[in-house]
Coordinates of C-alpha atoms and ligand atoms in Angstrom, one line a residue:
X1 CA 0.0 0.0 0.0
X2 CA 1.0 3.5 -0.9
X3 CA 1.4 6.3 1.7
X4 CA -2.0 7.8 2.3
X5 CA -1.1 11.2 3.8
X6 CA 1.4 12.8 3.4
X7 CA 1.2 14.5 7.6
X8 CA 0.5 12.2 10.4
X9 CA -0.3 14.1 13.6
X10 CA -0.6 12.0 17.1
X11 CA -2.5 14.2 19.5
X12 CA -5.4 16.7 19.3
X13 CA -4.4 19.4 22.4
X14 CA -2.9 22.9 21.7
X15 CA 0.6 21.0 20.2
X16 CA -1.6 19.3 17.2
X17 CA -3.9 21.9 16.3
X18 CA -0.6 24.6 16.1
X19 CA 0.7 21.9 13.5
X20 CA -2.4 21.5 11.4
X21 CA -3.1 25.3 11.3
X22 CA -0.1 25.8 10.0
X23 CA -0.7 22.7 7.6
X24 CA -4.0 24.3 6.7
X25 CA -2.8 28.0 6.1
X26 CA -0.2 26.7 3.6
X27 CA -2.8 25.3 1.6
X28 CA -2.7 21.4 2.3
X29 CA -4.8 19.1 3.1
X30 CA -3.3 15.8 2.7
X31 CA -2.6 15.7 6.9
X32 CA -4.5 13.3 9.3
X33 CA -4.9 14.0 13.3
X34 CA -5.2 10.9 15.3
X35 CA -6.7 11.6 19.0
X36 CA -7.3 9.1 21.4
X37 CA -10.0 10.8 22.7
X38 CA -13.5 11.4 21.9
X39 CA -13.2 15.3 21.5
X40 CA -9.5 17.7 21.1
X41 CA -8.2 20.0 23.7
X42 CA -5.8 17.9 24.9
X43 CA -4.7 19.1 28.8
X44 CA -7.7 21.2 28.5
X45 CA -10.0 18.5 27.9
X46 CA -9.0 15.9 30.5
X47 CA -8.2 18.9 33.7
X48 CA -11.4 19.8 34.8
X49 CA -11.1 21.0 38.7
X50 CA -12.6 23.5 40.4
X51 CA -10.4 26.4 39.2
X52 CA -8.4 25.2 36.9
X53 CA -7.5 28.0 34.6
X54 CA -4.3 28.8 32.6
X55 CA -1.2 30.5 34.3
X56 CA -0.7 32.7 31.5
X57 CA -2.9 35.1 30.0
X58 CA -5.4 34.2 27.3
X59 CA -4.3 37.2 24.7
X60 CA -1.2 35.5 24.8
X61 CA -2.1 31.4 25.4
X62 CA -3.9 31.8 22.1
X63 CA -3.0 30.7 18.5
X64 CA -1.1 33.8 16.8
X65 CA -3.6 33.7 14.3
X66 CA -7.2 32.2 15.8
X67 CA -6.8 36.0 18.5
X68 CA -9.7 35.7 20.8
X69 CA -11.6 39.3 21.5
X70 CA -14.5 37.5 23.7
X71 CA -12.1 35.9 26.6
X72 CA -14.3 36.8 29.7
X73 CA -10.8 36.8 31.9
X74 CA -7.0 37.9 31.7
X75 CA -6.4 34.3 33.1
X76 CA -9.4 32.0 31.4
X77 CA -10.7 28.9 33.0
X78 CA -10.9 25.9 31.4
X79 CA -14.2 25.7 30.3
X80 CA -13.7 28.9 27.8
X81 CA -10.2 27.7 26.9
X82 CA -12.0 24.1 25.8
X83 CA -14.5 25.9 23.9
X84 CA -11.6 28.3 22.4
X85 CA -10.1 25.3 21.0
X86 CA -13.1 23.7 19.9
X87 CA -14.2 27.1 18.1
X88 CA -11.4 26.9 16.1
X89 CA -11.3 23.3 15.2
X90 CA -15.0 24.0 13.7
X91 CA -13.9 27.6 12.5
X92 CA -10.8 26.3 10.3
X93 CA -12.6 22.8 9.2
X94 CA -10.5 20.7 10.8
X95 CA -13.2 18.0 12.3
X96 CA -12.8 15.9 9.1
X97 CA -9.1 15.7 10.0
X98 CA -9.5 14.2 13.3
X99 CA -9.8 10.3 14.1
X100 CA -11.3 10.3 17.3
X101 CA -10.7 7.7 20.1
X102 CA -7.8 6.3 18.1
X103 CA -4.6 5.7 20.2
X104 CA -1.5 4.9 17.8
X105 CA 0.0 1.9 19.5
X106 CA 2.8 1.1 17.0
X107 CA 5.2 3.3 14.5
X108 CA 7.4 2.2 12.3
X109 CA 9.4 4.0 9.8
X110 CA 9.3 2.0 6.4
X111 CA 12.6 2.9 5.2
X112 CA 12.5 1.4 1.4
X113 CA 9.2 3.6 0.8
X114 CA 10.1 6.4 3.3
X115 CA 7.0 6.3 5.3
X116 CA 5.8 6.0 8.5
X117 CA 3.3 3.0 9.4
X118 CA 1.3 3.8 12.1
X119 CA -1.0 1.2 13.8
X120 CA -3.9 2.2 16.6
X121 CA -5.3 0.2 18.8
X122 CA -7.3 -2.0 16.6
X123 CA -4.5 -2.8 14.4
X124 CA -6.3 -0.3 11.9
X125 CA -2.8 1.0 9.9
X126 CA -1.8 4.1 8.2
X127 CA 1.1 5.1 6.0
X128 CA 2.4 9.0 6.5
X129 CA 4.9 10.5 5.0
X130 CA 5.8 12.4 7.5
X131 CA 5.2 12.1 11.4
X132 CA 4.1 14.9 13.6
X133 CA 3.8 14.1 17.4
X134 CA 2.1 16.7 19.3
X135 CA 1.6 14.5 22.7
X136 CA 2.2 16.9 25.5
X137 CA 4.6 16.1 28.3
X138 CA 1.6 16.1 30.9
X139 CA -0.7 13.8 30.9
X140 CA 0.4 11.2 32.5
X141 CA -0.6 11.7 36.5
X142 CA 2.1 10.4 38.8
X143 CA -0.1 9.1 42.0
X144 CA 2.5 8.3 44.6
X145 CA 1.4 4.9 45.8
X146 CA 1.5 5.6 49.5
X147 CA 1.1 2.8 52.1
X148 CA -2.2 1.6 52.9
X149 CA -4.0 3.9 50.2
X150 CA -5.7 0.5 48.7
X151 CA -7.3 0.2 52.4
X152 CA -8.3 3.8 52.6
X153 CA -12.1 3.6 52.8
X154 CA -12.9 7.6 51.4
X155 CA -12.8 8.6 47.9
X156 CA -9.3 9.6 46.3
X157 CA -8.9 11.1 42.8
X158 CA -5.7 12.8 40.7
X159 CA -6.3 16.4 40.2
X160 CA -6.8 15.2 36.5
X161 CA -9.0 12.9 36.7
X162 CA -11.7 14.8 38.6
X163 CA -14.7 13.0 40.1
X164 CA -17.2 15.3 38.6
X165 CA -20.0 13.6 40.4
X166 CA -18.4 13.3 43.7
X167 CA -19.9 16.4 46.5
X168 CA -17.4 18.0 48.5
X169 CA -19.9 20.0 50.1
X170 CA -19.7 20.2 53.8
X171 CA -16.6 17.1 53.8
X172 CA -13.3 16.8 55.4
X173 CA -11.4 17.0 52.2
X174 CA -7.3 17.2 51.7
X175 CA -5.8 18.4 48.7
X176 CA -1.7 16.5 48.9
X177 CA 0.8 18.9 46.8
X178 CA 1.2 22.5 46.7
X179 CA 2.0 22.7 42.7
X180 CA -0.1 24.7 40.0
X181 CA -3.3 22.6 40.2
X182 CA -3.3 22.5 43.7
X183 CA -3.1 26.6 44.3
X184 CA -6.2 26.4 42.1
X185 CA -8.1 23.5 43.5
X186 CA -7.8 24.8 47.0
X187 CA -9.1 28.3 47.0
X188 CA -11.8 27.2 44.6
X189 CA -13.1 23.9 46.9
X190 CA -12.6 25.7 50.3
X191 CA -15.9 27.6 51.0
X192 CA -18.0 24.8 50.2
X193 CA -15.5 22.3 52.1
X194 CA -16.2 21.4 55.7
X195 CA -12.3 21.2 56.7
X196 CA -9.9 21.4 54.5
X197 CA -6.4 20.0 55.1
X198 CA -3.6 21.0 52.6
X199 CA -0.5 18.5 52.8
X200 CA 2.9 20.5 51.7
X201 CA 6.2 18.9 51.1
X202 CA 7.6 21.8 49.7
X203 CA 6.4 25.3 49.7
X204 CA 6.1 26.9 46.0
X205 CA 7.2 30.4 45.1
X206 CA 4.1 32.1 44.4
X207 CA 3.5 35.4 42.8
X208 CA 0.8 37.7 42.1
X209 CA -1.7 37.4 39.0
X210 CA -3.5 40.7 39.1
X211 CA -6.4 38.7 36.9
X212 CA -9.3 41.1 36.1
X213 CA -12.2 40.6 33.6
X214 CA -12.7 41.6 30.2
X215 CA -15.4 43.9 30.4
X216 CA -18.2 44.7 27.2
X217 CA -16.0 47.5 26.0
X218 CA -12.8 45.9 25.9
X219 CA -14.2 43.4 24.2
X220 CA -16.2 45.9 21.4
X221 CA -12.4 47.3 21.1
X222 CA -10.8 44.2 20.7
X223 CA -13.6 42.9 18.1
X224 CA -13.6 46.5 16.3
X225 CA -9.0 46.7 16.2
X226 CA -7.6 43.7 16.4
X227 CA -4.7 45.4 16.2
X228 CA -5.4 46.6 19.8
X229 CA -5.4 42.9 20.6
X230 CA -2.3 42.2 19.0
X231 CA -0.6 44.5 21.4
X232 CA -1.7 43.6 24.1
X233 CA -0.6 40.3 23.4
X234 CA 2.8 41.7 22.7
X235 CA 2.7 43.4 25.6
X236 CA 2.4 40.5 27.6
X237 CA 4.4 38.5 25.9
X238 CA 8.1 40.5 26.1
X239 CA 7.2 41.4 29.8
X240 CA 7.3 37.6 30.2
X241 CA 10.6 37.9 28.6
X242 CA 12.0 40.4 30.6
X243 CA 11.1 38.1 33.6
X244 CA 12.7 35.2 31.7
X245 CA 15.7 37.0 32.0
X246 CA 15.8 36.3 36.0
X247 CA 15.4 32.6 35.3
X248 CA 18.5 32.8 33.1
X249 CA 21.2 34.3 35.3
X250 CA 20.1 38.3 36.1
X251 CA 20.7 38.5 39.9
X252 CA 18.7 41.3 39.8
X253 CA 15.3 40.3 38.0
X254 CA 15.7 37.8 40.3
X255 CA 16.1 39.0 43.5
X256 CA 12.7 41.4 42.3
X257 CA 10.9 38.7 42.2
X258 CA 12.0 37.0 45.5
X259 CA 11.0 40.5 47.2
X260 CA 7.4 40.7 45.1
X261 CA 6.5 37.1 46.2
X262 CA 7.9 37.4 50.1
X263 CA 5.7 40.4 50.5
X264 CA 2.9 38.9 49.3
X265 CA 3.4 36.2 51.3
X266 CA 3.6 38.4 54.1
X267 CA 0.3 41.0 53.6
X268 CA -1.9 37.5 52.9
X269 CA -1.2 35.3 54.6
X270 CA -2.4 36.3 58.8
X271 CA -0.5 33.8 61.0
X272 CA 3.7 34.0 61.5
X273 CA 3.6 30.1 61.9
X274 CA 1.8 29.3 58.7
X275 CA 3.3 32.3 56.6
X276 CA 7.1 30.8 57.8
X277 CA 6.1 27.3 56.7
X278 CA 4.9 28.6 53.2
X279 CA 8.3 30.1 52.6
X280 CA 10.5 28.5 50.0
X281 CA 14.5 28.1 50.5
X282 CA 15.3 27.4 47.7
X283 CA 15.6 29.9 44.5
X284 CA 12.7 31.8 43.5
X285 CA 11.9 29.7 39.9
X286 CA 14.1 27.0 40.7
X287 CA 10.6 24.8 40.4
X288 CA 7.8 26.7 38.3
X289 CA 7.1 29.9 39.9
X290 CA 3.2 29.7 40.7
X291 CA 0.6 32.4 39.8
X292 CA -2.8 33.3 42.4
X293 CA -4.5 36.2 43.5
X294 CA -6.0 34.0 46.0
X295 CA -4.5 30.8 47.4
X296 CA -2.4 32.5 50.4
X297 CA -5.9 34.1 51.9
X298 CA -7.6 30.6 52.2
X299 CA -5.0 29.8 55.0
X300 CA -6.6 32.7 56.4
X301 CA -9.9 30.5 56.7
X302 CA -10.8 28.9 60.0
X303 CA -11.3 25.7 58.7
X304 CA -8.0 25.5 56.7
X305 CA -4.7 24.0 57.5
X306 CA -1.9 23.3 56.6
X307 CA 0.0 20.1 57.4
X308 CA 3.6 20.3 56.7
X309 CA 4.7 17.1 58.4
X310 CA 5.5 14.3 56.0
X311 CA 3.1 11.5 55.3
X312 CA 3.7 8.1 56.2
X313 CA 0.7 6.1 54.7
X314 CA -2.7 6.1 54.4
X315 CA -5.1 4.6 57.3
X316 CA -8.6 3.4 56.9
X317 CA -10.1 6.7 57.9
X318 CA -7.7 8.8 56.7
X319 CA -4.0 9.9 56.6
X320 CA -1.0 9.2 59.4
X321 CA 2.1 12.3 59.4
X322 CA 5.6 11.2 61.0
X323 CA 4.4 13.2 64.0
X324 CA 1.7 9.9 65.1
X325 CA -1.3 12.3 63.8
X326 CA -4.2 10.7 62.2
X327 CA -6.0 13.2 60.0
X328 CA -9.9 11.8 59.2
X329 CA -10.6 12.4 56.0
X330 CA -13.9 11.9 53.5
X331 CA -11.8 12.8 50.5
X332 CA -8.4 13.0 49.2
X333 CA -7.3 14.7 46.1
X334 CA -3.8 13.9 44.2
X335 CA -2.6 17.3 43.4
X336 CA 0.9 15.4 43.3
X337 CA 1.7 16.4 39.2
X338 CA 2.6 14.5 36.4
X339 CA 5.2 12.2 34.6
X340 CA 7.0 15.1 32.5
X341 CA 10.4 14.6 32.3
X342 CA 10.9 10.8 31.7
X343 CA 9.1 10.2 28.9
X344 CA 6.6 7.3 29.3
X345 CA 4.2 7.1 25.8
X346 CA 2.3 4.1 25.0
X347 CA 3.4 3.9 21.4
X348 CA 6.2 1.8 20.4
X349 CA 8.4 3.7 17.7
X350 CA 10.8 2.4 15.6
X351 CA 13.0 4.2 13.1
X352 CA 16.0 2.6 10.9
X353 CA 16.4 0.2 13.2
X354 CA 14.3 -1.9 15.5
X355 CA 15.3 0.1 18.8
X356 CA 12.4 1.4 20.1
X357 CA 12.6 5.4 20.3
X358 CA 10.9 5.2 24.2
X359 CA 13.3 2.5 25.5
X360 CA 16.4 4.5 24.3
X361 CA 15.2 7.4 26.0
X362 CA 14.9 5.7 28.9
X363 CA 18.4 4.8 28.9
X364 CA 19.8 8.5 27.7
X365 CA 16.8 10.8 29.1
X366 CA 14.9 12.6 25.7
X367 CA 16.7 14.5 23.9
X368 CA 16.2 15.7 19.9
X369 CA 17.7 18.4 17.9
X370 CA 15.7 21.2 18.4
X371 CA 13.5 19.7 20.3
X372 CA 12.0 18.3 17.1
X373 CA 13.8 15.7 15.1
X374 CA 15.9 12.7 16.3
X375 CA 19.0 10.6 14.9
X376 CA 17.8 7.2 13.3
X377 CA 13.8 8.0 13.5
X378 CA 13.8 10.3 9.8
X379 CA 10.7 12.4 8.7
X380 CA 9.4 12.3 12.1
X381 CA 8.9 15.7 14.4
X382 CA 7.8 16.7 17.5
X383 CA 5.7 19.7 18.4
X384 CA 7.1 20.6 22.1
X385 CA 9.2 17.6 22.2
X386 CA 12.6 17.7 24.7
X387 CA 14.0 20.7 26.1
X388 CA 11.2 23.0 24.8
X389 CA 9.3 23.8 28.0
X390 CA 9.7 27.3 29.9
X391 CA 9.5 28.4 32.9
X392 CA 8.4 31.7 32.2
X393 CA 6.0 32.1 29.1
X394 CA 3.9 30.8 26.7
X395 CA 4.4 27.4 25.2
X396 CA 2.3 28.0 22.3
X397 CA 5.0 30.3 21.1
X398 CA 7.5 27.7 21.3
X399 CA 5.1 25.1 19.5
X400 CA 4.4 28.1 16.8
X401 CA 8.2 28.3 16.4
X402 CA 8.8 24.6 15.9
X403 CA 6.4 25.0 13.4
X404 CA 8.2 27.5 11.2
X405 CA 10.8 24.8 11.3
X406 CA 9.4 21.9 10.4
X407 CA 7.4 23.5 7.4
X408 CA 10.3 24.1 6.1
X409 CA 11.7 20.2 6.3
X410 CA 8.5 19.1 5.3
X411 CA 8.9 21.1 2.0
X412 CA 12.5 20.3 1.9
X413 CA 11.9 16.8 2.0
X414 CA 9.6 16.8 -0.3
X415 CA 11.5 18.4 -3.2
X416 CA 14.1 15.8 -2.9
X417 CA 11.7 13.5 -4.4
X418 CA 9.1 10.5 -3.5
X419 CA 10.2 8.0 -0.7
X420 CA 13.1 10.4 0.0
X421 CA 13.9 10.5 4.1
X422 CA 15.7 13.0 6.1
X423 CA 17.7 12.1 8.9
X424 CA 19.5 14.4 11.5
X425 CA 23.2 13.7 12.1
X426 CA 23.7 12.4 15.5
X427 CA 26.3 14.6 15.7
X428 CA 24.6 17.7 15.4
X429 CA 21.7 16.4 17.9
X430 CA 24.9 15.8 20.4
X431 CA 26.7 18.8 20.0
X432 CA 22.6 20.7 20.4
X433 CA 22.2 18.9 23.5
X434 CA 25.6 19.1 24.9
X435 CA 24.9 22.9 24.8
X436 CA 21.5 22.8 26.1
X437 CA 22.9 21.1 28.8
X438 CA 25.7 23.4 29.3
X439 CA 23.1 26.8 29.0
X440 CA 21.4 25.2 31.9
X441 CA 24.2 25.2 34.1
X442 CA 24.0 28.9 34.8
X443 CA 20.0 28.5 35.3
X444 CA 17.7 28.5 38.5
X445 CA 16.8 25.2 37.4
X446 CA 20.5 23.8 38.4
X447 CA 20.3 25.7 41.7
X448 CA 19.7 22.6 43.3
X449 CA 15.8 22.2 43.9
X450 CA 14.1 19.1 42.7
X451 CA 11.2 19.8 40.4
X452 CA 9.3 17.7 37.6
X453 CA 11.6 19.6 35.0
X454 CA 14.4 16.4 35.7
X455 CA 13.8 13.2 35.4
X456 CA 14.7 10.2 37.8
X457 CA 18.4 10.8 36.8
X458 CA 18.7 14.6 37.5
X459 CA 19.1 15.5 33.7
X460 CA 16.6 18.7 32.8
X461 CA 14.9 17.1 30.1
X462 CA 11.9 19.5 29.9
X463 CA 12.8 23.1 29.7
X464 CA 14.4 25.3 26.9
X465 CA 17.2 27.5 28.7
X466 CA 16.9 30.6 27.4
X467 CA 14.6 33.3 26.4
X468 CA 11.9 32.4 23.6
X469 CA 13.3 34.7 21.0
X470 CA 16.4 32.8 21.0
X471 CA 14.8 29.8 20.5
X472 CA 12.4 30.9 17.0
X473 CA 15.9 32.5 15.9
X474 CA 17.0 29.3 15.8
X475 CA 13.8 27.5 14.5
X476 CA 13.3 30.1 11.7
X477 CA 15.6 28.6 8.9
X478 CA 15.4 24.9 8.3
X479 CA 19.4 23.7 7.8
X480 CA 19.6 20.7 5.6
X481 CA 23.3 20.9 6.0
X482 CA 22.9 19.0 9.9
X483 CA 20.1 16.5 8.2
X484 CA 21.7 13.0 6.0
X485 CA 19.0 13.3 2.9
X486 CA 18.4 9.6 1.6
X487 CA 17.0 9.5 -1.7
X488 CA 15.2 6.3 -3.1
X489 CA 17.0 4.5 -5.8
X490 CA 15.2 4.8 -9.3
X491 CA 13.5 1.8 -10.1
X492 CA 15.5 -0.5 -13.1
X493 CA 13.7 -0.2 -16.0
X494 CA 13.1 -3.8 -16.1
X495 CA 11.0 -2.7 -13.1
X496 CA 8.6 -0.3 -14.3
Ligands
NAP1 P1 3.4 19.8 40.2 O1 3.6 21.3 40.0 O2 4.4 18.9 39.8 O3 3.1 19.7 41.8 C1 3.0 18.5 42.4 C2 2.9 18.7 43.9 O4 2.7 17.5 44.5 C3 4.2 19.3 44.5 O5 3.8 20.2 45.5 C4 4.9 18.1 45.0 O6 5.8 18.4 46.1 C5 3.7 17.3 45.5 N1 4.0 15.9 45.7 C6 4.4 15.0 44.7 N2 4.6 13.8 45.2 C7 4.4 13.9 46.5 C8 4.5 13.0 47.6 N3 4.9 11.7 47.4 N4 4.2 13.4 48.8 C9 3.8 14.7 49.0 N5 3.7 15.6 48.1 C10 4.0 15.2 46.8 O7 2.0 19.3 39.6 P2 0.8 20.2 39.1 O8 0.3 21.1 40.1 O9 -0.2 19.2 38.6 O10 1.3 21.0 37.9 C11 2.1 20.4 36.9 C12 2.3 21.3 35.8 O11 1.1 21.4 35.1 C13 2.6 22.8 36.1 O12 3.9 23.1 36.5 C14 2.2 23.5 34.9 O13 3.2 23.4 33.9 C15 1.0 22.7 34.5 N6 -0.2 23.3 35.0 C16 -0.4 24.6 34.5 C17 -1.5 25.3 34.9 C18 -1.6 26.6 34.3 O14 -2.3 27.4 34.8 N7 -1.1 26.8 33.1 C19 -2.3 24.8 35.8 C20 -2.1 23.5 36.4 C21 -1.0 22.8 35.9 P3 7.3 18.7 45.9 O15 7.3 20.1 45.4 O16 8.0 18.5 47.2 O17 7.8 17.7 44.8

């Protein structure tokens, strides 16, 4: 069988949808979008607590071209960033794309035809050209299995995996982590709560949001000049840089934002004992610098505390600390993170060879050129793949920029002919980790604090270290020089 199309996209969230409306707005249609879902949105479908909402404002945590002027927030919630991404699914036509609830199980390059075969779960196969994979380092939930938690007789759930039907109303509820779901989960559940009991290991860095709504007439300005929109979005975006620069070695952006977040900490938060427990020691962005207007104040609440002493297991009724407390509990929700940094997909992938792309990186920690293409797996991309998180803004710029990129070696590649493959030299992957590696040394993520950004080994496999401009300066030209271009022998003649 001949290849069918000639882009393959794995995932339907933000990373997917960048690809195929870039696909789109150069005019093809020959891409397919396989989701293992029932419907697209990705991290925005599956995260559906009580005030989740996105870190990063909506002018900005937008498609550069899909701008937004009815966002009801600065900071959306979920709901409206689900239906943003729906909108512009049905907006750009790209339903008849998508192959719902269809998990690729199995990828293997065909090297003598230069395509990819992809398999799903039914064994149902498809032959791409190229291979986009837009999966998103966070969705897999990491549930620490604490002792006794199978006996625990209340109801538990990952902050992920919400029980929708569940009623917290009036319960003895804990939330366990103090990461970017849980500063959202807790202010949001606590006035309905009966007791609420928030379990810290570490204390987060948290800064201000200053979210405000989008009244009627900033949205009648936004609909009427878009170019107002635009720079606004701009706006946000380079003060994001300017704060990126604190992350990146300035001393003195840095130590700003260590005074900005200890004196919040100090005007909201009432009690000297709780405030000194919520303080970090470690570098301000060292783990992902959190953003609330109003998770300090519920500490403030009566019927809030917060448990700092470590957990030892689980009891029938509840939760045991090291101090011999048992805390009686109805309900208990995860908000413990995810499985980022070591990369654990389903999907088996094999390139030239039969090594399995998931296995290796087990072994070496992810790494790609770019954060897009890897040695010995050819005509195959990622959209946010290793090393092309931040710390500091939006994501969806970095997934735009990866995108500029790999337009450019899709049209490449396909000027060099049919069944042609393009393969980057693993020396030029080496020598772009090596200094990725290297830039990170001078970071706050190396100061010494243990985060999701590195995995089991230590090795920051996760964030970009540097500001974002750097990064689309060096996505913007496609450089076939570091790629080995295989081209298909002619057929004999005998052959034709
Ligand atoms: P997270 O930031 O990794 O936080 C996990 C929390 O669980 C941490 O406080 C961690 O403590 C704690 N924890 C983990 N294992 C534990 C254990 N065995 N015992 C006690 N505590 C434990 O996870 P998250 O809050 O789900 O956020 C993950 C990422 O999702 C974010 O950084 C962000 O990129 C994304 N997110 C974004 C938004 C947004 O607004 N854009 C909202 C939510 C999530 P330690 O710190 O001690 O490890």
């Amino acid at each position: 069988m001949d290849q069918e199309y000639q882009v393959g996209i794995v995932g339907a969230g933000f990373a997917g949808l960048v690809a195929a409306l870039r696909l789109r707005k150069a005019g093809r249609d020959s891409f397919v979008i396989f989701e293992r879902a029932s419907e697209v949105g990705g991290t925005w479908r599956d995260n559906r607590y009580p005030g989740c909402a996105c870190d990063i404002p909506s002018p900005l945590y937008s498609f550069s071209t899909e701008p937004n002027p009815e966002w009801s927030q600065l900071y959306s919630g979920q709901p409206e960033i689900f239906e943003y991404l729906k909108g512009v699914v049905s907006k750009n036509s790209l339903k008849g794309h998508i192959r719902y609830n269809t998990e690729i199980v199995d990828a293997r390059f065909a090297k003598e035809e230069g395509y990819w075969v992809v398999k799903d779960q039914k064994g149902l196969a498809t032959n791409v050209r190229v291979l986009l994979l837009a999966v998103g380092p966070l969705n897999r939930p990491h549930i620490p299995r604490f002792a006794g938690l199978d006996d625990y007789k209340g109801t538990w759930f990952h902050s992920s995996e919400w029980k929708t039907h569940y009623d917290l109303t009036g319960k003895r509820v804990a939330v366990i982590g103090t990461g970017a779901s849980a500063i959202q989960i807790v202010p949001a559940i606590a006035p309905s709560v009966g007791q609420l009991t928030v379990f810290q290991r570490t204390p987060a860095w948290i800064t201000s949001r200053f979210d405000r709504p989008m009244g009627p007439k900033s949205k009648a300005l936004f609909r009427r000049f878009p170019l107002m929109q635009r720079m606004q979005r701009e706006f946000f975006y380079w003060l994001n840089e300017l704060f990126g620069l604190g992350f990146v070695g300035n001393k003195s952006i840095n130590r700003l934002m260590t005074w900005a977040a200890l004196r919040k900490l100090s005007k909201e938060v009432k009690d000297p004992d709780t405030r000194r427990r919520l303080t970090p020691s470690y570098t301000i962005g060292c783990k992902r610098i959190l953003k609330s207007d109003d998770y300090y104040q519920t500490f403030n609440l009566p019927h809030v505390s917060l448990v700092t002493e470590e957990i030892t297991c689980f009891t029938d009724g509840g939760i045991l600390t090291r101090d011999g407390q048992e805390h009686v509990l109805d309900a208990v929700i995860f908000g413990t993170g995810f499985v980022a940094a070591d990369i654990e997909m389903e999907t088996r992938i094999t390139g030239l060879t039969d090594q399995n792309l998931i296995d290796l990186w087990r072994r070496t920690g992810a790494e790609a050129y770019l954060g897009t293409t890897v040695a010995g797996y050819p005509n195959l991309a990622f959209v946010l793949g290793p090393n092309t998180g931040l710390g500091h803004n939006s994501v969806v710029h970095m997934m735009e920029s990866q995108m500029n990129y790999i337009m450019q070696y899709i049209e490449y590649l396909e000027a060099s002919g049919p069944g042609s493959y393009l393969d980057i030299r693993p020396q030029a992957q080496q020598a772009y980790n090596q200094e990725i590696q290297e830039r990170l040394k001078g970071t706050v993520w190396s100061s010494g604090c243990k985060s999701w950004y590195l995995n089991t080994k230590g090795k920051n496999t996760t964030l970009y270290p540097g500001l974002t401009v750097r990064f689309r300066k060096e996505t913007r030209r496609f450089n076939p020089e570091v790629y080995e271009l295989v081209k298909q022998e002619e057929p004999a003649v005998s052959d034709r």
